[in-house]
Amino acid sequence: MKPLIPVAAPALVGNEKKYVMDCLDSSWISSNGQYIERFESAFAEFCGVKHALSCSNGTVALHLALLALGIVPGDEVIVPTLTYVATANSVLYCGAKPVFIDSEPETWNLNPALLEECVSPRTKAIIVVHLYGHPVDMDAVMAVAHKHGLFVVEDAAEAHGAEYKGRRVGSIGNISTFSFYGNKIITTGEGGMVVTNDDALADRVRQLKGQGMDPERRYWFPMVGYNYRMTNIEAAIGLAQLEKVDWHISQRRRIAAQYMEYLKENSEISFQIEKPWACNAYWMISVLLDELIPRDIVMKMLLEVGIETRPFFYPLHTLPMYCELVRGTSFPVAEFLAAQGMNLPSSASLSEEDVAFVSEQVARILASVLRK
Ligand SMILES: *Cc1c(COP(=O)(O)O)cnc(C)c1O
């Protein structure tokens, strides 16, 4: 049998090895060194923002962003229920309360039309998530934020290089975060980045991630900070990945287009839409099965022929630590998406033959479950 086709694997196709060897040869292996600065400034330029601050992962990037904004116990932060758990956990880390919002059916991102009903006198911020690589309708979100004086955090962990009306995601809200985990669009192994145009927020993030040390006075700690730094080795991998980011994104767009072409006759499967104002970075090529199709059986049958898939995230309001918060509220769109959605193999290194094979198997299995 063919080897397993994973849902997402890193593609180390550039200078990764060379730059890592340079770190080892020079012994700059900790959280100082030229690759940190080079990666940060190249990433800021890539996003079209003034500041990029590296950190240990995408989860702490969110924590840093909320701390920098001054989110404290008693505050509320609006978060989509259909996202990775880290988005809401970062709110709890600050002692604040996540207020969940349902998805909209086309892009599967938070539904901006529902935002106003989530706003209370305690609301301080909205975290938008560009789910699976598709940007959120930012004008609609920014309008509500403006009206109510709320901060906007973009959790762009899944959307490096995605564009909203020609602007890269991460450059639109007050402060934004990225992840470079091994399965993300570009990776550093583990890693994250906070980006912003705001000088004061950038200064706060820099201080917080470096144990709170006073920038003017070494080893003087006027606040409780964190050790949330990235290493030079991770940044070396990140810089090499970033040099090839156009390739990484165009591969994913090519793979998405191929799946759509191969599966266009299959009406029981639909893809994440790409809005006319959006450029989807297709972190995960994601499909929704219509309600007659038992998704988990389809996923199991795909695994039997060596194809790994992933179910969509469980909506966060269904998890033990969050279900108490949402009594009486319903999230029908997110629940439907979570029950019927799956991510297809999406690695940048997938060949056209791999995509053809996966598509054939998906079509065959859909036909067989429909016959039963
Ligand atoms: C991956 C991810 C994160 C967390 O990133 P880590 O680097 O794994 O900590 C946060 N938010 C979203 C939406 C993610 O997909």
JSON list of C-alpha atoms in Angstrom, two decimals, residues 21-124:
[
{"chain": "A", "resi": 21, "resn": "MET", "atom": "CA", "xyz": [23.76, 24.75, 10.59]},
{"chain": "A", "resi": 22, "resn": "ASP", "atom": "CA", "xyz": [24.89, 28.34, 10.73]},
{"chain": "A", "resi": 23, "resn": "CYS", "atom": "CA", "xyz": [23.30, 28.67, 14.21]},
{"chain": "A", "resi": 24, "resn": "LEU", "atom": "CA", "xyz": [25.01, 25.49, 15.38]},
{"chain": "A", "resi": 25, "resn": "ASP", "atom": "CA", "xyz": [28.38, 26.41, 13.88]},
{"chain": "A", "resi": 26, "resn": "SER", "atom": "CA", "xyz": [28.28, 29.87, 15.43]},
{"chain": "A", "resi": 27, "resn": "SER", "atom": "CA", "xyz": [26.76, 28.58, 18.73]},
{"chain": "A", "resi": 28, "resn": "TRP", "atom": "CA", "xyz": [23.95, 31.20, 18.54]},
{"chain": "A", "resi": 29, "resn": "ILE", "atom": "CA", "xyz": [21.28, 28.72, 19.55]},
{"chain": "A", "resi": 30, "resn": "SER", "atom": "CA", "xyz": [19.29, 30.58, 22.18]},
{"chain": "A", "resi": 31, "resn": "SER", "atom": "CA", "xyz": [16.94, 33.54, 21.94]},
{"chain": "A", "resi": 32, "resn": "ASN", "atom": "CA", "xyz": [19.47, 36.07, 20.68]},
{"chain": "A", "resi": 33, "resn": "GLY", "atom": "CA", "xyz": [21.06, 36.14, 17.26]},
{"chain": "A", "resi": 34, "resn": "GLN", "atom": "CA", "xyz": [20.78, 37.54, 13.79]},
{"chain": "A", "resi": 35, "resn": "TYR", "atom": "CA", "xyz": [18.03, 35.19, 12.58]},
{"chain": "A", "resi": 36, "resn": "ILE", "atom": "CA", "xyz": [15.57, 36.54, 15.16]},
{"chain": "A", "resi": 37, "resn": "GLU", "atom": "CA", "xyz": [15.95, 40.07, 13.86]},
{"chain": "A", "resi": 38, "resn": "ARG", "atom": "CA", "xyz": [16.02, 39.02, 10.22]},
{"chain": "A", "resi": 39, "resn": "PHE", "atom": "CA", "xyz": [12.91, 36.87, 10.59]},
{"chain": "A", "resi": 40, "resn": "GLU", "atom": "CA", "xyz": [11.03, 39.58, 12.49]},
{"chain": "A", "resi": 41, "resn": "SER", "atom": "CA", "xyz": [11.81, 42.35, 10.03]},
{"chain": "A", "resi": 42, "resn": "ALA", "atom": "CA", "xyz": [11.08, 40.16, 7.00]},
{"chain": "A", "resi": 43, "resn": "PHE", "atom": "CA", "xyz": [7.79, 39.06, 8.56]},
{"chain": "A", "resi": 44, "resn": "ALA", "atom": "CA", "xyz": [6.76, 42.65, 9.33]},
{"chain": "A", "resi": 45, "resn": "GLU", "atom": "CA", "xyz": [7.43, 43.54, 5.71]},
{"chain": "A", "resi": 46, "resn": "PHE", "atom": "CA", "xyz": [5.50, 40.48, 4.52]},
{"chain": "A", "resi": 47, "resn": "CYS", "atom": "CA", "xyz": [2.42, 41.51, 6.52]},
{"chain": "A", "resi": 48, "resn": "GLY", "atom": "CA", "xyz": [2.77, 45.19, 5.67]},
{"chain": "A", "resi": 49, "resn": "VAL", "atom": "CA", "xyz": [3.09, 46.26, 9.33]},
{"chain": "A", "resi": 50, "resn": "LYS", "atom": "CA", "xyz": [5.61, 48.23, 11.37]},
{"chain": "A", "resi": 51, "resn": "HIS", "atom": "CA", "xyz": [6.43, 45.71, 14.10]},
{"chain": "A", "resi": 52, "resn": "ALA", "atom": "CA", "xyz": [6.75, 41.93, 14.29]},
{"chain": "A", "resi": 53, "resn": "LEU", "atom": "CA", "xyz": [7.74, 40.29, 17.58]},
{"chain": "A", "resi": 54, "resn": "SER", "atom": "CA", "xyz": [8.64, 36.62, 17.62]},
{"chain": "A", "resi": 55, "resn": "CYS", "atom": "CA", "xyz": [7.57, 34.34, 20.46]},
{"chain": "A", "resi": 56, "resn": "SER", "atom": "CA", "xyz": [7.44, 30.68, 21.42]},
{"chain": "A", "resi": 57, "resn": "ASN", "atom": "CA", "xyz": [4.13, 29.71, 19.80]},
{"chain": "A", "resi": 58, "resn": "GLY", "atom": "CA", "xyz": [0.82, 31.00, 18.52]},
{"chain": "A", "resi": 59, "resn": "THR", "atom": "CA", "xyz": [-0.93, 30.48, 21.85]},
{"chain": "A", "resi": 60, "resn": "VAL", "atom": "CA", "xyz": [1.40, 32.75, 23.79]},
{"chain": "A", "resi": 61, "resn": "ALA", "atom": "CA", "xyz": [1.26, 35.21, 20.89]},
{"chain": "A", "resi": 62, "resn": "LEU", "atom": "CA", "xyz": [-2.45, 35.56, 21.68]},
{"chain": "A", "resi": 63, "resn": "HIS", "atom": "CA", "xyz": [-1.74, 35.86, 25.40]},
{"chain": "A", "resi": 64, "resn": "LEU", "atom": "CA", "xyz": [0.83, 38.60, 24.74]},
{"chain": "A", "resi": 65, "resn": "ALA", "atom": "CA", "xyz": [-1.56, 40.47, 22.45]},
{"chain": "A", "resi": 66, "resn": "LEU", "atom": "CA", "xyz": [-4.34, 40.47, 25.07]},
{"chain": "A", "resi": 67, "resn": "LEU", "atom": "CA", "xyz": [-1.94, 41.43, 27.88]},
{"chain": "A", "resi": 68, "resn": "ALA", "atom": "CA", "xyz": [-0.59, 44.28, 25.78]},
{"chain": "A", "resi": 69, "resn": "LEU", "atom": "CA", "xyz": [-4.14, 45.53, 25.21]},
{"chain": "A", "resi": 70, "resn": "GLY", "atom": "CA", "xyz": [-4.68, 45.48, 28.98]},
{"chain": "A", "resi": 71, "resn": "ILE", "atom": "CA", "xyz": [-7.32, 42.74, 29.11]},
{"chain": "A", "resi": 72, "resn": "VAL", "atom": "CA", "xyz": [-7.95, 42.01, 32.81]},
{"chain": "A", "resi": 73, "resn": "PRO", "atom": "CA", "xyz": [-10.37, 39.99, 34.99]},
{"chain": "A", "resi": 74, "resn": "GLY", "atom": "CA", "xyz": [-13.94, 41.20, 34.52]},
{"chain": "A", "resi": 75, "resn": "ASP", "atom": "CA", "xyz": [-13.45, 42.01, 30.84]},
{"chain": "A", "resi": 76, "resn": "GLU", "atom": "CA", "xyz": [-15.25, 40.20, 28.04]},
{"chain": "A", "resi": 77, "resn": "VAL", "atom": "CA", "xyz": [-13.71, 39.28, 24.71]},
{"chain": "A", "resi": 78, "resn": "ILE", "atom": "CA", "xyz": [-15.80, 38.12, 21.76]},
{"chain": "A", "resi": 79, "resn": "VAL", "atom": "CA", "xyz": [-14.44, 34.92, 20.18]},
{"chain": "A", "resi": 80, "resn": "PRO", "atom": "CA", "xyz": [-15.84, 32.70, 17.40]},
{"chain": "A", "resi": 81, "resn": "THR", "atom": "CA", "xyz": [-16.97, 29.35, 18.77]},
{"chain": "A", "resi": 82, "resn": "LEU", "atom": "CA", "xyz": [-15.60, 27.55, 15.71]},
{"chain": "A", "resi": 83, "resn": "THR", "atom": "CA", "xyz": [-11.85, 27.90, 16.16]},
{"chain": "A", "resi": 84, "resn": "TYR", "atom": "CA", "xyz": [-8.87, 26.20, 17.74]},
{"chain": "A", "resi": 85, "resn": "VAL", "atom": "CA", "xyz": [-9.07, 26.05, 21.53]},
{"chain": "A", "resi": 86, "resn": "ALA", "atom": "CA", "xyz": [-6.08, 28.39, 22.02]},
{"chain": "A", "resi": 87, "resn": "THR", "atom": "CA", "xyz": [-8.10, 31.39, 20.81]},
{"chain": "A", "resi": 88, "resn": "ALA", "atom": "CA", "xyz": [-10.45, 31.26, 23.80]},
{"chain": "A", "resi": 89, "resn": "ASN", "atom": "CA", "xyz": [-7.90, 29.90, 26.29]},
{"chain": "A", "resi": 90, "resn": "SER", "atom": "CA", "xyz": [-5.83, 33.04, 25.86]},
{"chain": "A", "resi": 91, "resn": "VAL", "atom": "CA", "xyz": [-8.80, 35.04, 27.16]},
{"chain": "A", "resi": 92, "resn": "LEU", "atom": "CA", "xyz": [-9.00, 32.81, 30.25]},
{"chain": "A", "resi": 93, "resn": "TYR", "atom": "CA", "xyz": [-5.24, 33.24, 30.82]},
{"chain": "A", "resi": 94, "resn": "CYS", "atom": "CA", "xyz": [-6.01, 36.94, 31.37]},
{"chain": "A", "resi": 95, "resn": "GLY", "atom": "CA", "xyz": [-8.82, 36.10, 33.77]},
{"chain": "A", "resi": 96, "resn": "ALA", "atom": "CA", "xyz": [-11.33, 37.53, 31.28]},
{"chain": "A", "resi": 97, "resn": "LYS", "atom": "CA", "xyz": [-14.42, 35.88, 29.83]},
{"chain": "A", "resi": 98, "resn": "PRO", "atom": "CA", "xyz": [-14.82, 34.70, 26.26]},
{"chain": "A", "resi": 99, "resn": "VAL", "atom": "CA", "xyz": [-18.21, 35.44, 24.72]},
{"chain": "A", "resi": 100, "resn": "PHE", "atom": "CA", "xyz": [-18.84, 33.06, 21.87]},
{"chain": "A", "resi": 101, "resn": "ILE", "atom": "CA", "xyz": [-20.29, 34.01, 18.52]},
{"chain": "A", "resi": 102, "resn": "ASP", "atom": "CA", "xyz": [-21.70, 31.78, 15.79]},
{"chain": "A", "resi": 103, "resn": "SER", "atom": "CA", "xyz": [-20.27, 31.31, 12.29]},
{"chain": "A", "resi": 104, "resn": "GLU", "atom": "CA", "xyz": [-21.68, 32.52, 9.03]},
{"chain": "A", "resi": 105, "resn": "PRO", "atom": "CA", "xyz": [-22.46, 29.82, 6.51]},
{"chain": "A", "resi": 106, "resn": "GLU", "atom": "CA", "xyz": [-20.28, 30.81, 3.55]},
{"chain": "A", "resi": 107, "resn": "THR", "atom": "CA", "xyz": [-16.79, 31.58, 4.84]},
{"chain": "A", "resi": 108, "resn": "TRP", "atom": "CA", "xyz": [-17.38, 29.73, 8.15]},
{"chain": "A", "resi": 109, "resn": "ASN", "atom": "CA", "xyz": [-15.81, 32.69, 9.96]},
{"chain": "A", "resi": 110, "resn": "LEU", "atom": "CA", "xyz": [-17.54, 34.58, 12.76]},
{"chain": "A", "resi": 111, "resn": "ASN", "atom": "CA", "xyz": [-20.76, 36.18, 11.58]},
{"chain": "A", "resi": 112, "resn": "PRO", "atom": "CA", "xyz": [-20.31, 39.98, 11.83]},
{"chain": "A", "resi": 113, "resn": "ALA", "atom": "CA", "xyz": [-24.09, 40.44, 11.73]},
{"chain": "A", "resi": 114, "resn": "LEU", "atom": "CA", "xyz": [-24.28, 38.85, 15.20]},
{"chain": "A", "resi": 115, "resn": "LEU", "atom": "CA", "xyz": [-21.52, 40.95, 16.76]},
{"chain": "A", "resi": 116, "resn": "GLU", "atom": "CA", "xyz": [-23.66, 43.72, 18.19]},
{"chain": "A", "resi": 117, "resn": "GLU", "atom": "CA", "xyz": [-25.80, 41.31, 20.23]},
{"chain": "A", "resi": 118, "resn": "CYS", "atom": "CA", "xyz": [-22.60, 40.02, 21.88]},
{"chain": "A", "resi": 119, "resn": "VAL", "atom": "CA", "xyz": [-21.42, 43.46, 23.00]},
{"chain": "A", "resi": 120, "resn": "SER", "atom": "CA", "xyz": [-21.97, 44.33, 26.68]},
{"chain": "A", "resi": 121, "resn": "PRO", "atom": "CA", "xyz": [-20.62, 47.18, 28.84]},
{"chain": "A", "resi": 122, "resn": "ARG", "atom": "CA", "xyz": [-17.77, 44.81, 29.81]},
{"chain": "A", "resi": 123, "resn": "THR", "atom": "CA", "xyz": [-16.69, 43.99, 26.25]},
{"chain": "A", "resi": 124, "resn": "LYS", "atom": "CA", "xyz": [-13.13, 45.12, 25.52]}
]
